[in-house]
Short mmCIF file of C-alpha atoms in Angstrom, two decimals:
data_model
loop_
_atom_site.label_atom_id
_atom_site.label_comp_id
_atom_site.label_asym_id
_atom_site.label_seq_id
_atom_site.Cartn_x
_atom_site.Cartn_y
_atom_site.Cartn_z
CA UNK A 1 49.82 -44.59 1.11
CA UNK A 2 52.24 -46.61 3.26
CA UNK A 3 52.39 -46.13 7.00
CA UNK A 4 55.35 -46.22 9.41
CA UNK A 5 57.88 -45.42 6.70
CA UNK A 6 59.65 -42.73 8.75
CA UNK A 7 60.11 -41.77 12.35
CA UNK A 8 57.06 -39.84 13.70
CA UNK A 9 57.35 -36.32 15.12
CA UNK A 10 54.93 -37.16 17.92
CA UNK A 11 53.84 -40.43 19.40
CA UNK A 12 51.01 -42.18 17.53
CA UNK A 13 48.96 -42.47 20.71
CA UNK A 14 49.10 -38.70 21.23
CA UNK A 15 48.29 -38.06 17.57
CA UNK A 16 45.19 -40.30 17.68
CA UNK A 17 44.03 -38.63 20.88
CA UNK A 18 44.33 -35.15 19.30
CA UNK A 19 42.35 -36.29 16.27
CA UNK A 20 39.63 -37.66 18.51
CA UNK A 21 39.40 -34.34 20.40
CA UNK A 22 39.20 -32.41 17.12
CA UNK A 23 36.33 -34.59 15.92
CA UNK A 24 34.42 -34.02 19.16
CA UNK A 25 34.83 -30.26 18.83
CA UNK A 26 33.42 -30.11 15.33
CA UNK A 27 30.17 -28.15 15.30
CA UNK A 28 27.54 -28.45 12.59
CA UNK A 29 27.33 -25.10 10.83
CA UNK A 30 24.75 -25.95 8.15
CA UNK A 31 21.74 -24.56 9.97
CA UNK A 32 18.93 -23.30 7.76
CA UNK A 33 16.73 -20.54 9.11
CA UNK A 34 13.68 -20.04 6.89
CA UNK A 35 13.02 -16.39 7.61
CA UNK A 36 9.72 -14.83 6.61
CA UNK A 37 11.02 -12.23 4.13
CA UNK A 38 13.48 -14.44 2.26
CA UNK A 39 14.37 -13.18 -1.26
CA UNK A 40 12.12 -10.11 -0.94
CA UNK A 41 14.28 -7.44 0.75
CA UNK A 42 16.17 -4.72 -1.12
CA UNK A 43 17.99 -1.56 -0.12
CA UNK A 44 15.83 1.48 -0.79
CA UNK A 45 18.87 3.52 -1.85
CA UNK A 46 21.12 1.34 -4.03
CA UNK A 47 18.43 -1.28 -4.86
CA UNK A 48 20.75 -4.19 -3.99
CA UNK A 49 19.48 -7.12 -1.96
CA UNK A 50 19.83 -6.79 1.78
CA UNK A 51 22.12 -9.26 3.49
CA UNK A 52 21.07 -11.31 6.49
CA UNK A 53 23.21 -11.29 9.61
CA UNK A 54 22.74 -13.65 12.53
CA UNK A 55 24.88 -13.81 15.66
CA UNK A 56 26.05 -16.78 17.72
CA UNK A 57 25.87 -17.25 21.45
CA UNK A 58 29.02 -16.69 23.50
CA UNK A 59 29.70 -20.44 23.57
CA UNK A 60 29.30 -20.58 19.74
CA UNK A 61 26.86 -23.48 20.02
CA UNK A 62 23.61 -21.82 18.92
CA UNK A 63 22.40 -19.04 16.64
CA UNK A 64 20.63 -16.05 18.19
CA UNK A 65 17.83 -15.65 15.65
CA UNK A 66 15.89 -13.36 17.97
CA UNK A 67 18.57 -10.70 17.43
CA UNK A 68 19.17 -11.32 13.71
CA UNK A 69 19.03 -8.32 11.38
CA UNK A 70 19.40 -7.02 7.83
CA UNK A 71 21.67 -4.42 6.31
CA UNK A 72 22.78 -3.28 2.84
CA UNK A 73 25.47 -5.53 1.41
CA UNK A 74 27.31 -2.52 -0.07
CA UNK A 75 27.44 -0.45 3.13
CA UNK A 76 30.70 -2.00 4.40
CA UNK A 77 32.25 -1.45 0.96
CA UNK A 78 31.32 2.25 1.32
CA UNK A 79 29.29 2.11 -1.89
CA UNK A 80 25.94 2.84 -0.23
CA UNK A 81 24.88 5.39 2.39
CA UNK A 82 22.12 3.20 3.79
CA UNK A 83 23.65 2.34 7.18
CA UNK A 84 20.52 0.84 8.75
CA UNK A 85 20.65 -2.46 10.65
CA UNK A 86 16.99 -3.34 11.03
CA UNK A 87 16.03 -6.28 13.24
CA UNK A 88 14.31 -9.20 11.53
CA UNK A 89 11.43 -9.31 14.04
CA UNK A 90 10.76 -5.55 13.66
CA UNK A 91 10.79 -5.78 9.87
CA UNK A 92 8.47 -8.80 9.97
CA UNK A 93 5.90 -6.85 11.99
CA UNK A 94 6.06 -3.83 9.67
CA UNK A 95 5.53 -5.97 6.57
CA UNK A 96 2.71 -7.98 8.14
CA UNK A 97 0.88 -4.78 9.06
CA UNK A 98 1.10 -3.40 5.51
CA UNK A 99 0.13 -6.74 3.97
CA UNK A 100 -2.95 -7.09 6.20
CA UNK A 101 -4.02 -3.54 5.27
CA UNK A 102 -3.54 -4.36 1.58
CA UNK A 103 -5.47 -7.63 1.85
CA UNK A 104 -8.38 -5.77 3.46
CA UNK A 105 -8.74 -3.82 0.22
CA UNK A 106 -9.33 -7.01 -1.73
CA UNK A 107 -12.87 -8.32 -1.96
CA UNK A 108 -13.57 -11.26 0.33
CA UNK A 109 -14.31 -13.71 -2.49
CA UNK A 110 -11.05 -12.90 -4.25
CA UNK A 111 -9.17 -13.45 -1.03
CA UNK A 112 -10.84 -16.81 -0.58
CA UNK A 113 -10.08 -17.74 -4.20
CA UNK A 114 -6.40 -16.99 -3.71
CA UNK A 115 -6.23 -18.92 -0.47
CA UNK A 116 -8.19 -21.81 -1.94
CA UNK A 117 -5.67 -22.01 -4.76
CA UNK A 118 -2.79 -21.93 -2.26
CA UNK A 119 -4.49 -24.57 -0.12
CA UNK A 120 -5.24 -26.91 -3.02
CA UNK A 121 -1.74 -26.58 -4.36
CA UNK A 122 -0.25 -27.62 -1.02
CA UNK A 123 -2.90 -30.10 0.18
CA UNK A 124 -1.57 -33.67 0.00
CA UNK A 125 -4.97 -35.29 -0.65
CA UNK A 126 -5.65 -33.01 -3.60
CA UNK A 127 -2.20 -33.69 -5.00
CA UNK A 128 -2.89 -37.42 -4.80
CA UNK A 129 -6.28 -36.99 -6.51
CA UNK A 130 -4.58 -35.22 -9.43
CA UNK A 131 -1.99 -37.99 -9.68
CA UNK A 132 -4.70 -40.68 -9.76
CA UNK A 133 -6.65 -38.71 -12.38
CA UNK A 134 -3.55 -38.71 -14.59
CA UNK A 135 -3.19 -42.47 -14.13
CA UNK A 136 -6.84 -42.98 -15.11
CA UNK A 137 -6.33 -40.92 -18.29
CA UNK A 138 -3.33 -43.07 -19.21
CA UNK A 139 -5.32 -46.26 -18.66
CA UNK A 140 -8.24 -44.94 -20.73
CA UNK A 141 -5.83 -44.32 -23.60
CA UNK A 142 -4.50 -47.85 -23.20
CA UNK A 143 -8.03 -49.27 -23.41
CA UNK A 144 -8.67 -47.39 -26.66
CA UNK A 145 -5.33 -48.59 -28.05
CA UNK A 146 -6.08 -52.22 -27.15
CA UNK A 147 -9.45 -51.97 -28.87
CA UNK A 148 -7.87 -50.47 -31.99
CA UNK A 149 -5.15 -53.15 -32.08
CA UNK A 150 -7.81 -55.87 -31.74
CA UNK A 151 -9.88 -54.42 -34.59
CA UNK A 152 -6.79 -54.20 -36.80
CA UNK A 153 -5.83 -57.73 -35.70
CA UNK A 154 -2.48 -56.71 -34.20
CA UNK A 155 -3.47 -58.64 -31.06
CA UNK A 156 -5.75 -61.60 -30.52
CA UNK A 157 -9.23 -61.30 -29.02
CA UNK A 158 -8.03 -63.27 -26.01
CA UNK A 159 -5.07 -60.91 -25.47
CA UNK A 160 -7.41 -57.91 -25.86
CA UNK A 161 -9.80 -59.23 -23.20
CA UNK A 162 -6.98 -59.83 -20.70
CA UNK A 163 -5.37 -56.41 -21.16
CA UNK A 164 -8.70 -54.55 -21.39
CA UNK A 165 -10.00 -56.16 -18.19
CA UNK A 166 -6.74 -55.44 -16.37
CA UNK A 167 -6.87 -51.72 -17.36
CA UNK A 168 -10.54 -51.52 -16.38
CA UNK A 169 -9.81 -52.97 -12.92
CA UNK A 170 -6.97 -50.50 -12.41
CA UNK A 171 -9.26 -47.61 -13.35
CA UNK A 172 -11.90 -48.77 -10.87
CA UNK A 173 -9.26 -49.06 -8.16
CA UNK A 174 -8.08 -45.46 -8.71
CA UNK A 175 -11.67 -44.20 -8.89
CA UNK A 176 -12.43 -45.78 -5.50
CA UNK A 177 -9.32 -44.18 -3.97
CA UNK A 178 -10.35 -40.77 -5.33
CA UNK A 179 -13.84 -41.28 -3.94
CA UNK A 180 -12.39 -41.94 -0.49
CA UNK A 181 -10.19 -38.84 -0.68
CA UNK A 182 -13.21 -36.79 -1.71
CA UNK A 183 -15.57 -38.03 0.99
CA UNK A 184 -17.87 -35.65 2.79
CA UNK A 185 -15.62 -35.37 5.83
CA UNK A 186 -12.68 -34.20 3.71
CA UNK A 187 -14.86 -31.66 1.89
CA UNK A 188 -16.11 -30.24 5.19
CA UNK A 189 -12.56 -30.11 6.52
CA UNK A 190 -11.36 -28.35 3.35
CA UNK A 191 -14.04 -25.67 3.63
CA UNK A 192 -13.30 -25.26 7.33
CA UNK A 193 -9.58 -24.97 6.63
CA UNK A 194 -10.11 -22.26 4.01
CA UNK A 195 -12.35 -20.25 6.32
CA UNK A 196 -9.75 -20.54 9.06
CA UNK A 197 -7.10 -19.36 6.61
CA UNK A 198 -9.16 -16.28 5.74
CA UNK A 199 -9.55 -15.46 9.42
CA UNK A 200 -5.87 -15.98 10.11
CA UNK A 201 -4.68 -13.83 7.23
CA UNK A 202 -6.92 -11.01 8.44
CA UNK A 203 -4.78 -10.95 11.58
CA UNK A 204 -1.51 -11.68 9.81
CA UNK A 205 -0.96 -14.97 11.63
CA UNK A 206 -1.16 -17.09 8.46
CA UNK A 207 1.34 -15.04 6.45
CA UNK A 208 4.37 -17.08 5.43
CA UNK A 209 7.11 -16.75 2.82
CA UNK A 210 5.13 -18.66 0.17
CA UNK A 211 2.11 -16.36 0.55
CA UNK A 212 4.27 -13.24 0.56
CA UNK A 213 6.01 -14.20 -2.67
CA UNK A 214 2.64 -14.58 -4.36
CA UNK A 215 1.43 -11.11 -3.41
CA UNK A 216 4.68 -9.13 -3.13
CA UNK A 217 7.23 -8.36 -5.82
CA UNK A 218 9.80 -6.71 -3.55
CA UNK A 219 10.27 -4.77 -0.32
CA UNK A 220 12.56 -1.74 -0.31
CA UNK A 221 13.96 -0.74 3.08
CA UNK A 222 14.97 2.90 3.60
CA UNK A 223 15.26 3.10 7.38
CA UNK A 224 14.24 1.31 10.56
CA UNK A 225 10.70 2.64 10.20
CA UNK A 226 10.34 3.32 6.47
CA UNK A 227 9.70 0.62 3.88
CA UNK A 228 8.03 0.51 0.46
CA UNK A 229 6.29 -2.64 -0.76
CA UNK A 230 5.59 -3.36 -4.44
CA UNK A 231 2.58 -5.69 -4.63
CA UNK A 232 1.74 -8.15 -7.39
CA UNK A 233 -1.98 -7.86 -6.63
#
């Protein structure tokens, strides 16, 4: 594109200044709010997913999540009679209360098993241990392949010794790393963490969206004080 090919409507200096002001006024709108009941809420009447509504402050610079709420997505289209606008914080408390009551019905050991699984799945050390175990299995297969190739004379004895020793050293390295990750201190901390998780979930303080999706299929909202929860347990 060529510039200065025709007479401008406004002066270039004024144009540049306006563009600069516009850039300064741009506000980032991609704000993610990871609310507790994400992907779990449905209208109790029409069974459609509830929509999330959050308001902005008067200066339009921040979101007022403390006053956010849910309502049926079909209400404004007059296709559903469910005209409730339930606050997010109120709905969170209702669901937590029901979940805690439901969890109390589960035997303690089952609760610990579920939480242990959740903990192990999300614990970085345990993830690393699994990765190193996979690497060790690959190296063990390589060792067997080198030995087979040597016996069938596809590789020389000298080549076999080099590659076999290299794989063996790698295995020992990974085994030492795993040993460090599994030291007594980590095991004690893991047990302590699980016990703390059990205590926290008894009060509802540990409940998050990941946990809820494991134990809840859906939550149907009928009014500001009436909900029905379908559990997976």
